[in-house]
XYZ file of C-alpha atoms in Angstrom:
459
model
C -18.425 14.169 -17.310
C -15.329 16.331 -16.862
C -12.046 16.202 -18.755
C -8.532 16.370 -17.334
C -8.673 20.116 -16.632
C -12.251 20.287 -15.418
C -13.827 21.122 -18.808
C -17.218 19.598 -19.487
C -17.016 17.069 -22.287
C -19.710 15.237 -24.220
C -20.918 12.158 -22.368
C -19.952 9.383 -24.755
C -21.275 5.848 -24.637
C -24.237 6.770 -22.421
C -26.526 4.270 -24.095
C -24.069 1.469 -23.462
C -23.715 2.472 -19.814
C -27.482 2.594 -19.324
C -27.811 -0.824 -20.870
C -25.168 -2.198 -18.558
C -26.755 -0.485 -15.588
C -29.981 -2.267 -16.452
C -28.322 -5.502 -15.410
C -28.590 -4.302 -11.814
C -24.899 -4.396 -11.079
C -23.738 -5.217 -7.599
C -21.842 -2.346 -5.941
C -18.043 -2.270 -6.137
C -15.795 -0.846 -3.427
C -12.168 -0.033 -4.300
C -9.713 -0.217 -1.373
C -6.214 1.251 -1.687
C -2.900 0.209 -0.131
C -0.053 2.067 1.542
C 0.647 5.389 -0.122
C -2.492 4.966 -2.222
C -4.715 7.617 -0.630
C -4.707 11.386 -0.815
C -3.899 12.799 2.633
C -4.841 16.297 3.763
C -3.548 18.141 6.821
C -6.471 19.859 8.555
C -6.100 22.683 11.069
C -7.998 21.618 14.186
C -9.177 25.180 14.913
C -9.946 26.673 11.503
C -10.680 23.523 9.508
C -8.310 24.710 6.756
C -6.944 21.836 4.686
C -3.789 21.430 2.649
C -2.907 18.424 0.507
C 0.259 16.801 1.861
C 0.238 13.437 0.060
C 0.696 13.135 -2.816
C 1.969 16.498 -4.026
C 4.755 17.417 -6.399
C 5.437 21.095 -5.655
C 6.969 21.707 -2.178
C 6.515 17.998 -1.462
C 9.465 17.510 0.896
C 8.824 20.698 2.885
C 5.119 20.101 3.435
C 5.675 16.417 4.201
C 8.110 17.229 7.001
C 5.841 19.903 8.418
C 2.556 18.026 8.456
C 3.116 14.282 7.965
C 6.079 13.531 10.234
C 4.589 11.759 13.210
C 5.089 9.934 16.483
C 3.476 6.712 17.648
C 1.321 7.062 20.774
C 1.952 3.965 22.891
C -1.206 4.547 24.953
C -3.645 4.715 22.040
C -1.834 2.851 19.252
C -2.382 5.792 16.892
C 0.208 7.716 14.905
C -0.067 11.460 15.617
C 1.409 14.344 13.641
C 4.237 16.269 15.287
C 2.349 19.521 14.693
C -0.344 19.471 17.426
C -2.472 22.003 15.540
C -3.016 19.703 12.566
C -4.491 16.262 11.964
C -4.283 14.049 8.905
C -7.610 13.372 7.169
C -8.634 11.557 3.993
C -11.021 13.386 1.637
C -14.417 11.748 1.142
C -15.276 13.627 -2.064
C -16.850 11.712 -4.933
C -18.024 8.891 -2.650
C -14.458 8.160 -1.547
C -13.150 7.816 -5.111
C -11.369 11.184 -5.177
C -8.849 10.019 -2.544
C -7.690 6.989 -4.564
C -8.044 8.271 -8.130
C -5.266 10.762 -8.986
C -3.040 11.076 -5.937
C -1.944 14.627 -6.693
C -5.349 16.193 -7.357
C -3.933 19.614 -8.283
C -5.297 21.021 -11.544
C -1.875 21.281 -13.150
C -1.008 17.627 -12.392
C -4.187 16.640 -14.235
C -3.570 19.026 -17.123
C -0.013 17.773 -17.593
C -1.288 14.202 -17.393
C 1.329 13.130 -14.827
C 0.491 9.442 -14.876
C 2.975 8.633 -12.098
C 0.335 9.898 -9.654
C -2.581 8.102 -11.341
C -3.639 5.319 -8.974
C -7.105 3.755 -9.403
C -7.839 6.260 -12.190
C -7.885 3.825 -15.118
C -9.819 1.197 -13.197
C -12.448 3.743 -12.172
C -12.833 4.802 -15.810
C -13.145 1.172 -16.892
C -15.845 0.437 -14.318
C -17.810 3.551 -15.255
C -17.681 2.426 -18.890
C -19.083 -0.925 -17.777
C -22.119 0.826 -16.293
C -21.119 1.429 -12.688
C -22.363 4.717 -11.255
C -20.490 6.671 -8.604
C -22.434 6.797 -5.369
C -24.822 4.012 -6.386
C -22.698 1.068 -7.504
C -19.148 2.450 -7.318
C -17.343 3.637 -4.191
C -13.791 4.181 -2.948
C -12.120 3.708 0.418
C -8.939 5.598 1.205
C -7.486 5.778 4.694
C -4.595 7.105 6.756
C -2.034 4.483 5.754
C 0.386 5.538 8.510
C -1.867 3.755 10.976
C -2.105 0.091 11.853
C -4.252 -2.128 9.654
C -6.332 -3.002 12.718
C -6.761 0.452 14.235
C -10.343 1.088 15.378
C -11.031 4.233 13.370
C -10.065 2.728 10.029
C -12.047 -0.457 10.641
C -15.066 1.565 11.818
C -14.847 3.741 8.697
C -14.688 0.624 6.519
C -17.760 -0.829 8.226
C -19.675 2.395 7.603
C -18.546 2.444 3.964
C -19.697 -1.147 3.402
C -23.059 -0.415 4.980
C -23.462 2.772 2.921
C -22.652 0.973 -0.358
C -25.052 -1.816 0.562
C -27.905 0.595 1.235
C -27.177 2.912 -1.714
C -27.439 0.000 -4.140
C -30.765 -1.138 -2.766
C -29.533 -3.882 -0.488
C -27.112 -5.616 -2.861
C -23.984 -7.165 -1.435
C -20.687 -5.438 -2.197
C -17.833 -6.707 -4.373
C -14.498 -5.443 -3.044
C -11.377 -4.861 -5.136
C -8.323 -4.215 -2.963
C -4.748 -3.369 -3.849
C -1.595 -4.246 -1.915
C -1.755 -3.451 1.822
C -5.483 -2.930 1.429
C -5.668 -6.724 1.471
C -4.136 -6.813 4.958
C -6.633 -4.213 6.136
C -9.494 -6.367 4.856
C -7.993 -9.480 6.398
C -7.908 -7.732 9.780
C -11.525 -6.680 9.254
C -12.540 -10.275 8.488
C -10.779 -11.502 11.613
C -12.373 -8.909 13.902
C -15.738 -8.315 12.187
C -16.437 -11.590 10.427
C -20.231 -11.334 10.707
C -20.249 -7.811 9.257
C -18.087 -8.906 6.331
C -20.385 -11.862 5.641
C -23.463 -9.601 5.791
C -22.271 -6.987 3.309
C -19.712 -8.654 1.008
C -20.314 -10.980 -1.925
C -16.863 -11.172 -3.552
C -13.403 -9.995 -2.608
C -10.904 -9.555 -5.450
C -7.431 -9.047 -4.017
C -4.592 -7.590 -6.104
C -0.882 -7.741 -5.147
C -1.305 -8.200 -1.403
C 1.836 -8.895 0.690
C 0.084 -11.570 2.744
C 3.353 -12.819 4.248
C 5.223 -9.521 3.988
C 7.431 -7.785 1.441
C 10.890 -8.731 2.783
C 13.378 -6.697 0.764
C 11.332 -3.512 0.457
C 10.131 -3.370 4.057
C 13.393 -4.403 5.725
C 15.204 -1.726 3.748
C 12.504 0.901 4.352
C 13.108 0.671 8.106
C 16.843 1.111 7.604
C 17.181 3.584 4.725
C 13.653 4.666 3.768
C 11.829 4.581 0.453
C 12.414 6.563 -2.706
C 9.462 6.642 -5.080
C 10.869 8.756 -7.905
C 14.381 8.744 -9.376
C 16.359 11.068 -11.611
C 15.585 14.741 -12.095
C 11.986 14.320 -10.903
C 13.199 13.242 -7.455
C 14.106 16.875 -6.660
C 10.385 17.668 -6.657
C 9.266 14.742 -4.502
C 9.620 13.471 -0.944
C 13.233 12.399 -0.341
C 14.262 8.948 0.787
C 15.525 10.237 4.146
C 12.383 12.296 4.790
C 10.229 9.252 4.131
C 12.489 7.146 6.352
C 11.803 9.310 9.385
C 8.064 8.719 8.984
C 8.222 4.972 8.330
C 10.094 4.275 11.574
C 6.940 5.398 13.412
C 4.371 3.664 11.165
C 2.721 0.470 12.470
C 1.594 -0.376 8.936
C 5.232 -0.809 7.884
C 6.061 -3.095 10.811
C 2.988 -5.166 9.948
C 4.471 -5.922 6.529
C 7.797 -7.244 7.813
C 8.419 -10.800 6.550
C 6.421 -13.346 8.520
C 9.029 -15.460 10.379
C 6.534 -18.338 10.685
C 5.894 -18.579 6.948
C 7.545 -21.444 5.069
C 9.527 -19.334 2.577
C 11.153 -21.069 -0.379
C 14.277 -19.348 0.881
C 14.119 -17.458 4.152
C 14.703 -13.728 3.587
C 17.770 -12.286 5.297
C 19.659 -9.042 5.789
C 23.418 -9.214 5.204
C 26.007 -6.745 6.485
C 29.677 -6.782 5.545
C 31.381 -5.646 8.751
C 34.775 -4.696 10.073
C 34.608 -4.703 13.900
C 36.838 -1.626 14.228
C 39.234 0.582 12.311
C 42.133 -1.235 13.950
C 40.813 -4.677 13.068
C 41.323 -5.528 9.382
C 39.260 -8.730 9.541
C 36.045 -8.486 7.482
C 33.081 -10.804 8.018
C 29.576 -11.176 6.639
C 26.875 -11.025 9.300
C 23.546 -12.594 8.325
C 20.237 -11.777 10.064
C 17.089 -13.842 9.571
C 13.580 -12.343 10.144
C 13.900 -12.810 13.902
C 17.555 -11.825 14.296
C 17.150 -8.668 12.184
C 15.427 -6.960 15.131
C 18.800 -6.601 16.842
C 20.163 -5.017 13.658
C 17.278 -2.534 13.503
C 17.862 -1.635 17.148
C 21.589 -1.016 16.769
C 21.429 0.737 13.395
C 18.693 3.142 14.549
C 19.940 3.654 18.105
C 21.062 7.245 17.499
C 18.583 8.144 14.774
C 16.905 11.520 15.256
C 15.224 14.307 13.336
C 14.985 18.042 13.871
C 11.516 19.567 14.031
C 10.914 23.249 14.740
C 14.487 23.555 15.988
C 14.201 20.631 18.416
C 15.913 17.248 18.155
C 13.564 14.268 18.443
C 14.929 10.762 18.990
C 13.561 8.167 16.563
C 15.093 4.781 17.405
C 13.596 1.461 16.339
C 10.203 1.332 18.028
C 9.715 -1.828 20.080
C 6.208 -0.776 21.111
C 5.176 -0.784 17.463
C 6.939 -4.120 16.952
C 4.855 -5.666 19.739
C 1.700 -4.159 18.274
C 2.605 -5.580 14.863
C 3.208 -9.041 16.357
C -0.334 -8.961 17.755
C -1.587 -7.839 14.337
C 0.112 -10.849 12.753
C -1.897 -13.112 15.077
C -5.092 -11.359 14.013
C -4.140 -11.769 10.360
C -3.352 -15.449 10.828
C -6.681 -16.062 12.607
C -8.794 -14.663 9.768
C -11.413 -17.082 8.440
C -13.112 -16.179 5.173
C -16.924 -16.484 5.468
C -18.177 -19.364 3.335
C -20.617 -17.043 1.583
C -17.818 -14.808 0.210
C -15.989 -15.646 -3.020
C -12.264 -14.849 -2.885
C -10.107 -14.108 -5.962
C -6.366 -13.404 -5.914
C -4.396 -11.603 -8.645
C -0.646 -11.372 -8.122
C 2.223 -10.070 -10.234
C 5.065 -12.128 -11.659
C 8.109 -11.950 -13.947
C 9.707 -8.892 -12.309
C 12.718 -8.918 -9.981
C 11.378 -8.346 -6.472
C 13.668 -7.546 -3.511
C 14.054 -10.470 -1.116
C 17.430 -10.263 0.656
C 19.174 -6.963 1.399
C 22.925 -6.466 1.725
C 24.804 -3.433 3.101
C 28.491 -2.769 2.591
C 30.830 -5.026 0.676
C 33.921 -7.098 1.278
C 36.064 -4.256 -0.011
C 34.016 -1.495 1.617
C 32.743 -2.928 4.919
C 30.719 -1.186 7.605
C 32.357 -0.430 10.943
C 29.488 1.087 12.896
C 26.005 -0.310 12.244
C 24.559 3.202 12.213
C 26.305 3.560 8.835
C 23.756 1.130 7.390
C 21.140 3.910 7.394
C 23.285 5.904 4.964
C 24.336 3.007 2.737
C 22.943 2.130 -0.671
C 21.430 -1.365 -0.430
C 22.113 -4.270 -2.770
C 19.263 -6.708 -3.302
C 18.893 -10.389 -4.043
C 15.760 -10.820 -6.117
C 12.991 -13.366 -6.480
C 10.021 -13.528 -8.815
C 7.192 -11.112 -8.144
C 5.745 -7.761 -9.169
C 8.872 -5.734 -8.443
C 7.754 -5.040 -4.875
C 5.957 -8.082 -3.442
C 7.370 -11.595 -4.013
C 4.885 -13.865 -5.764
C 5.181 -16.494 -3.039
C 3.961 -13.945 -0.471
C 1.176 -12.524 -2.639
C -0.344 -15.911 -3.457
C -0.047 -17.298 0.104
C -3.470 -16.036 1.199
C -4.474 -19.231 3.003
C -8.088 -18.955 1.787
C -10.180 -21.297 -0.333
C -9.862 -19.151 -3.445
C -12.211 -19.340 -6.403
C -9.288 -18.322 -8.592
C -5.673 -17.443 -8.047
C -4.179 -15.797 -11.137
C -0.628 -14.733 -11.987
C -0.342 -11.702 -14.263
C 3.004 -10.561 -15.662
C 2.968 -6.957 -14.475
C 4.406 -4.667 -11.822
C 2.886 -3.729 -8.506
C 1.225 -0.473 -9.511
C 0.718 -1.330 -13.178
C -1.625 -4.142 -12.111
C -4.177 -1.408 -11.398
C -4.289 -0.469 -15.078
C -3.381 -3.756 -16.732
C -5.743 -4.795 -19.554
C -5.550 -8.455 -18.591
C -6.496 -7.594 -15.007
C -9.455 -5.611 -16.361
C -10.555 -8.657 -18.355
C -10.508 -10.767 -15.213
C -12.415 -8.155 -13.229
C -15.150 -7.990 -15.852
C -15.474 -11.775 -15.860
C -15.629 -12.072 -12.095
C -17.981 -9.118 -11.695
C -20.263 -10.515 -14.395
C -20.090 -7.529 -16.744
C -18.357 -9.249 -19.665
C -20.893 -11.082 -21.828
C -18.153 -12.499 -24.039
C -16.248 -14.307 -21.291
C -14.891 -17.581 -22.579
C -13.773 -18.963 -19.237
C -16.052 -19.275 -16.251
C -14.403 -18.623 -12.906
C -17.446 -19.095 -10.707
C -16.641 -22.580 -9.467
C -15.121 -23.295 -6.067
C -12.104 -24.956 -7.634
C -8.915 -22.907 -7.403
C -7.517 -21.870 -10.754
C -3.822 -21.038 -10.996
C -3.359 -19.190 -14.267
C -0.471 -17.345 -15.910
C -1.233 -14.622 -18.428
C 1.181 -13.460 -21.111
C 2.817 -10.056 -20.687
C 2.554 -6.709 -22.441
C 5.875 -4.778 -22.231
C 5.811 -2.223 -19.412
C 8.269 0.565 -18.718
C 8.882 0.999 -14.998
C 9.491 4.673 -14.247
C 9.170 4.847 -10.466
C 9.580 2.723 -7.363
C 6.203 1.089 -6.759
C 3.989 2.029 -3.849
C 2.938 -0.886 -1.688
């Protein structure tokens, strides 16, 4: 076993792990969400690779150079602007490396920069419970720029499930997904239902935006996403740099609020507007999930970026919107195989963006293109700080258990109460006091442990 800086450390607790392994554990596959996989840029000719997500040093520069992309309307794939490079996900450590510590540089590990720790704590917990990498523990990272139903990602997932099944001696796989990873799996179920039924025993879903993440996603298409604030933000990808990528990402469009969902209160975008400089009248325009498309179109009409000295137009992409609408149909058609147990953990008790407002009555917007350079104001609902609880728990499946945990989007991946639930459902906790193996849905709330939120959560 290796420590943070690659030093070999004594292997503690080996007897306990062997004892647990003797229980013949079923394999576990961890599936990440958007932003939750290491991405490398690989030179198509030389094979040389450079880590481009996540990285701290030179983050903005390398992101622009290698990750900025365009959507190919003929294939449905997102392709890097640099034709000499392609984005790949490392498969090291049976897929776990890509979803463990998102900046895998030695100094990030030595400095213990926990902001880039993703599945790290959960992997450690599972290893302590007796899971062995490559035999009963696997990871699945993927190019999260792409659609959740793109062929390559779904094919890779099928291969991963088959590999885990065979490596464990023919035992069915228990999947633990986070955030958008749940949408990927839902697409897989819809399109490869028989394969899912063949290889999967249980699916434990954490913080999935089943019906979208209204405030975060609407705003990401208009102003981008900023993951780190304060002094640290100077070393990370900027909000504007991220914005130019997200406009061309089908995965983002696929998480727009579902207009057909029966929201407690329909999410909207509000814009305080003054029609012209000469007209002093100020009004509040309100756009529902269907009407907001016209806002996206007008606000992004003249959006462009400069790459290698050339200007590239990046307006709102209607081809991606159509693709995403078809994805929504695939998501809605998903039927969970009766042989698979489904468990849903979602976050609560944190303000989660729902409505977004740009401008104000005293400082209105004249031209809608100004929206893209305006600081948003949110109206919040209950959730994990990113995904509203009503979206995360609206899975539409016959769940074995549906549990609310008071934690934030990313912190759910290291929450002790979540770990307790995982051990119970995976059958590795001999001291479980509550059985959750029945077919009756359990809606549970679990008391909080104070958490300090340092960064904007990844979906």
